[in-house]
Amino acid sequence: MTLTSELIWQDQQHQILFELIDEIKADNVDVSTFTRLIDYAEHHFSLEESYMQALEYPDYDNHLAAHNKFRSELLKMLDDHHHYDKGLRDMLADFLSEWLKRHIFGVDKKLEAFILNSERK
Ligand SMILES: [Fe+2]
Ligand SMILES: [Fe+2]
């Protein structure tokens, strides 16, 4: 495996998260739409967190706090989803994908560089 392909899981999982967030905008949305998004986000965040712990990542606390913020936003949606009309769902989906983009281009990029660097040693 080449070094550049080692973190392909991170990009692929981010892509799936964007697709799941997009599904919130669909007409046939129901509780399973939200549970799939929550489950997948959990799967992705846990994987990043296990890398950070294994590599004793110095910025772990900040990164974990960001994940936890997103976790609580998502869980709130699970409680409230039956009140959402199309306009609100569109707004939420935009908010979540903006948040995710900032996260990916910020702290996730730093983590990616750190992981690649550790694996080179
Ligand atoms: Fe992350
Ligand atoms: Fe991520």
PDB file of C-alpha atoms and ligand atoms in Angstrom:
ATOM      1  CA  MET A   1       0.000   0.000   0.000  1.00  0.00           C
ATOM      2  CA  THR A   2       1.364   3.440  -0.850  1.00  0.00           C
ATOM      3  CA  LEU A   3       1.421   6.202   1.726  1.00  0.00           C
ATOM      4  CA  THR A   4      -1.033   8.378  -0.176  1.00  0.00           C
ATOM      5  CA  SER A   5      -3.660   5.634  -0.229  1.00  0.00           C
ATOM      6  CA  GLU A   6      -3.378   4.811   3.464  1.00  0.00           C
ATOM      7  CA  LEU A   7      -5.990   7.308   4.532  1.00  0.00           C
ATOM      8  CA  ILE A   8      -8.417   6.633   1.735  1.00  0.00           C
ATOM      9  CA  TRP A   9     -10.965   5.450   4.328  1.00  0.00           C
ATOM     10  CA  GLN A  10     -11.146   8.980   5.730  1.00  0.00           C
ATOM     11  CA  ASP A  11     -12.095  10.553   2.378  1.00  0.00           C
ATOM     12  CA  GLN A  12     -14.513   7.763   1.526  1.00  0.00           C
ATOM     13  CA  GLN A  13     -16.270   8.002   4.852  1.00  0.00           C
ATOM     14  CA  HIS A  14     -16.564  11.788   4.558  1.00  0.00           C
ATOM     15  CA  GLN A  15     -18.141  11.326   1.137  1.00  0.00           C
ATOM     16  CA  ILE A  16     -20.710   8.896   2.558  1.00  0.00           C
ATOM     17  CA  LEU A  17     -21.487  11.353   5.365  1.00  0.00           C
ATOM     18  CA  PHE A  18     -22.225  14.083   2.807  1.00  0.00           C
ATOM     19  CA  GLU A  19     -24.508  11.691   0.919  1.00  0.00           C
ATOM     20  CA  LEU A  20     -26.391  10.780   4.091  1.00  0.00           C
ATOM     21  CA  ILE A  21     -26.761  14.452   5.036  1.00  0.00           C
ATOM     22  CA  ASP A  22     -28.187  15.075   1.564  1.00  0.00           C
ATOM     23  CA  GLU A  23     -30.866  12.445   2.179  1.00  0.00           C
ATOM     24  CA  ILE A  24     -32.376  14.668   4.868  1.00  0.00           C
ATOM     25  CA  LYS A  25     -33.592  16.864   2.007  1.00  0.00           C
ATOM     26  CA  ALA A  26     -35.469  14.048   0.277  1.00  0.00           C
ATOM     27  CA  ASP A  27     -39.289  13.887   0.275  1.00  0.00           C
ATOM     28  CA  ASN A  28     -39.503  10.382   1.734  1.00  0.00           C
ATOM     29  CA  VAL A  29     -37.435  11.139   4.820  1.00  0.00           C
ATOM     30  CA  ASP A  30     -38.264   9.229   8.018  1.00  0.00           C
ATOM     31  CA  VAL A  31     -36.601   8.272  11.276  1.00  0.00           C
ATOM     32  CA  SER A  32     -34.363   5.713   9.558  1.00  0.00           C
ATOM     33  CA  THR A  33     -32.763   8.513   7.514  1.00  0.00           C
ATOM     34  CA  PHE A  34     -31.634  10.134  10.742  1.00  0.00           C
ATOM     35  CA  THR A  35     -30.556   6.910  12.454  1.00  0.00           C
ATOM     36  CA  ARG A  36     -28.422   5.914   9.460  1.00  0.00           C
ATOM     37  CA  LEU A  37     -26.701   9.293   9.516  1.00  0.00           C
ATOM     38  CA  ILE A  38     -26.141   9.086  13.264  1.00  0.00           C
ATOM     39  CA  ASP A  39     -24.835   5.506  13.108  1.00  0.00           C
ATOM     40  CA  TYR A  40     -22.483   6.285  10.273  1.00  0.00           C
ATOM     41  CA  ALA A  41     -21.171   9.459  11.907  1.00  0.00           C
ATOM     42  CA  GLU A  42     -20.545   7.418  15.059  1.00  0.00           C
ATOM     43  CA  HIS A  43     -18.674   4.776  13.075  1.00  0.00           C
ATOM     44  CA  HIS A  44     -16.507   7.447  11.436  1.00  0.00           C
ATOM     45  CA  PHE A  45     -15.816   9.506  14.551  1.00  0.00           C
ATOM     46  CA  SER A  46     -14.920   6.407  16.595  1.00  0.00           C
ATOM     47  CA  LEU A  47     -12.429   5.329  13.977  1.00  0.00           C
ATOM     48  CA  GLU A  48     -10.693   8.729  13.959  1.00  0.00           C
ATOM     49  CA  GLU A  49     -10.712   8.741  17.745  1.00  0.00           C
ATOM     50  CA  SER A  50      -9.138   5.292  17.948  1.00  0.00           C
ATOM     51  CA  TYR A  51      -6.325   6.460  15.643  1.00  0.00           C
ATOM     52  CA  MET A  52      -5.806   9.552  17.814  1.00  0.00           C
ATOM     53  CA  GLN A  53      -5.623   7.451  20.968  1.00  0.00           C
ATOM     54  CA  ALA A  54      -3.347   4.841  19.464  1.00  0.00           C
ATOM     55  CA  LEU A  55      -0.941   7.525  18.190  1.00  0.00           C
ATOM     56  CA  GLU A  56      -1.230   9.730  21.301  1.00  0.00           C
ATOM     57  CA  TYR A  57      -2.380  12.622  19.172  1.00  0.00           C
ATOM     58  CA  PRO A  58      -1.589  15.941  20.927  1.00  0.00           C
ATOM     59  CA  ASP A  59      -4.790  17.713  19.813  1.00  0.00           C
ATOM     60  CA  TYR A  60      -7.066  14.831  20.825  1.00  0.00           C
ATOM     61  CA  ASP A  61      -9.194  16.800  23.325  1.00  0.00           C
ATOM     62  CA  ASN A  62     -10.109  19.526  20.835  1.00  0.00           C
ATOM     63  CA  HIS A  63     -10.890  17.089  18.093  1.00  0.00           C
ATOM     64  CA  LEU A  64     -12.980  14.939  20.406  1.00  0.00           C
ATOM     65  CA  ALA A  65     -14.904  18.013  21.598  1.00  0.00           C
ATOM     66  CA  ALA A  66     -15.717  18.886  17.960  1.00  0.00           C
ATOM     67  CA  HIS A  67     -16.997  15.348  17.326  1.00  0.00           C
ATOM     68  CA  ASN A  68     -19.087  15.489  20.490  1.00  0.00           C
ATOM     69  CA  LYS A  69     -20.642  18.770  19.397  1.00  0.00           C
ATOM     70  CA  PHE A  70     -21.706  17.162  16.122  1.00  0.00           C
ATOM     71  CA  ARG A  71     -22.940  14.037  17.953  1.00  0.00           C
ATOM     72  CA  SER A  72     -25.232  16.128  20.136  1.00  0.00           C
ATOM     73  CA  GLU A  73     -26.570  18.120  17.148  1.00  0.00           C
ATOM     74  CA  LEU A  74     -27.440  14.849  15.430  1.00  0.00           C
ATOM     75  CA  LEU A  75     -29.082  13.318  18.482  1.00  0.00           C
ATOM     76  CA  LYS A  76     -31.222  16.411  18.893  1.00  0.00           C
ATOM     77  CA  MET A  77     -32.444  15.880  15.324  1.00  0.00           C
ATOM     78  CA  LEU A  78     -33.495  12.365  16.177  1.00  0.00           C
ATOM     79  CA  ASP A  79     -35.767  13.695  18.929  1.00  0.00           C
ATOM     80  CA  ASP A  80     -37.177  16.552  16.871  1.00  0.00           C
ATOM     81  CA  HIS A  81     -37.319  15.163  13.335  1.00  0.00           C
ATOM     82  CA  HIS A  82     -41.123  14.722  13.270  1.00  0.00           C
ATOM     83  CA  HIS A  83     -41.495  18.506  13.552  1.00  0.00           C
ATOM     84  CA  TYR A  84     -39.357  19.170  10.487  1.00  0.00           C
ATOM     85  CA  ASP A  85     -40.881  20.461   7.288  1.00  0.00           C
ATOM     86  CA  LYS A  86     -38.989  20.540   4.015  1.00  0.00           C
ATOM     87  CA  GLY A  87     -37.645  24.069   4.577  1.00  0.00           C
ATOM     88  CA  LEU A  88     -36.243  23.196   7.973  1.00  0.00           C
ATOM     89  CA  ARG A  89     -34.702  19.959   6.707  1.00  0.00           C
ATOM     90  CA  ASP A  90     -32.972  21.842   3.883  1.00  0.00           C
ATOM     91  CA  MET A  91     -31.604  24.337   6.370  1.00  0.00           C
ATOM     92  CA  LEU A  92     -30.382  21.584   8.682  1.00  0.00           C
ATOM     93  CA  ALA A  93     -28.734  19.683   5.861  1.00  0.00           C
ATOM     94  CA  ASP A  94     -26.908  22.848   4.749  1.00  0.00           C
ATOM     95  CA  PHE A  95     -25.826  23.576   8.287  1.00  0.00           C
ATOM     96  CA  LEU A  96     -24.499  20.026   8.775  1.00  0.00           C
ATOM     97  CA  SER A  97     -22.592  19.922   5.506  1.00  0.00           C
ATOM     98  CA  GLU A  98     -21.039  23.341   6.147  1.00  0.00           C
ATOM     99  CA  TRP A  99     -19.999  22.171   9.584  1.00  0.00           C
ATOM    100  CA  LEU A 100     -18.535  18.984   8.145  1.00  0.00           C
ATOM    101  CA  LYS A 101     -16.630  20.847   5.429  1.00  0.00           C
ATOM    102  CA  ARG A 102     -15.026  23.140   7.990  1.00  0.00           C
ATOM    103  CA  HIS A 103     -14.174  20.142  10.152  1.00  0.00           C
ATOM    104  CA  ILE A 104     -12.680  18.186   7.256  1.00  0.00           C
ATOM    105  CA  PHE A 105     -10.566  21.073   5.957  1.00  0.00           C
ATOM    106  CA  GLY A 106      -9.507  22.054   9.466  1.00  0.00           C
ATOM    107  CA  VAL A 107      -8.888  19.495  12.196  1.00  0.00           C
ATOM    108  CA  ASP A 108      -9.297  16.389  10.021  1.00  0.00           C
ATOM    109  CA  LYS A 109      -6.571  17.619   7.626  1.00  0.00           C
ATOM    110  CA  LYS A 110      -4.227  18.115  10.574  1.00  0.00           C
ATOM    111  CA  LEU A 111      -5.037  14.643  11.855  1.00  0.00           C
ATOM    112  CA  GLU A 112      -4.485  13.147   8.416  1.00  0.00           C
ATOM    113  CA  ALA A 113      -1.027  14.736   8.184  1.00  0.00           C
ATOM    114  CA  PHE A 114      -0.189  13.481  11.672  1.00  0.00           C
ATOM    115  CA  ILE A 115      -1.254   9.906  10.910  1.00  0.00           C
ATOM    116  CA  LEU A 116       0.693   9.820   7.645  1.00  0.00           C
ATOM    117  CA  ASN A 117       3.711  11.230   9.369  1.00  0.00           C
ATOM    118  CA  SER A 118       3.538   8.675  12.194  1.00  0.00           C
ATOM    119  CA  GLU A 119       3.235   5.813   9.755  1.00  0.00           C
ATOM    120  CA  ARG A 120       6.353   6.933   7.915  1.00  0.00           C
ATOM    121  CA  LYS A 121       8.515   6.492  11.018  1.00  0.00           C
TER     122      LYS A 121
HETATM  123 FE    FE B   1     -12.798  14.397  12.807  1.00  0.00          FE
HETATM  124 FE    FE B   2     -13.576  12.991   9.738  1.00  0.00          FE
END
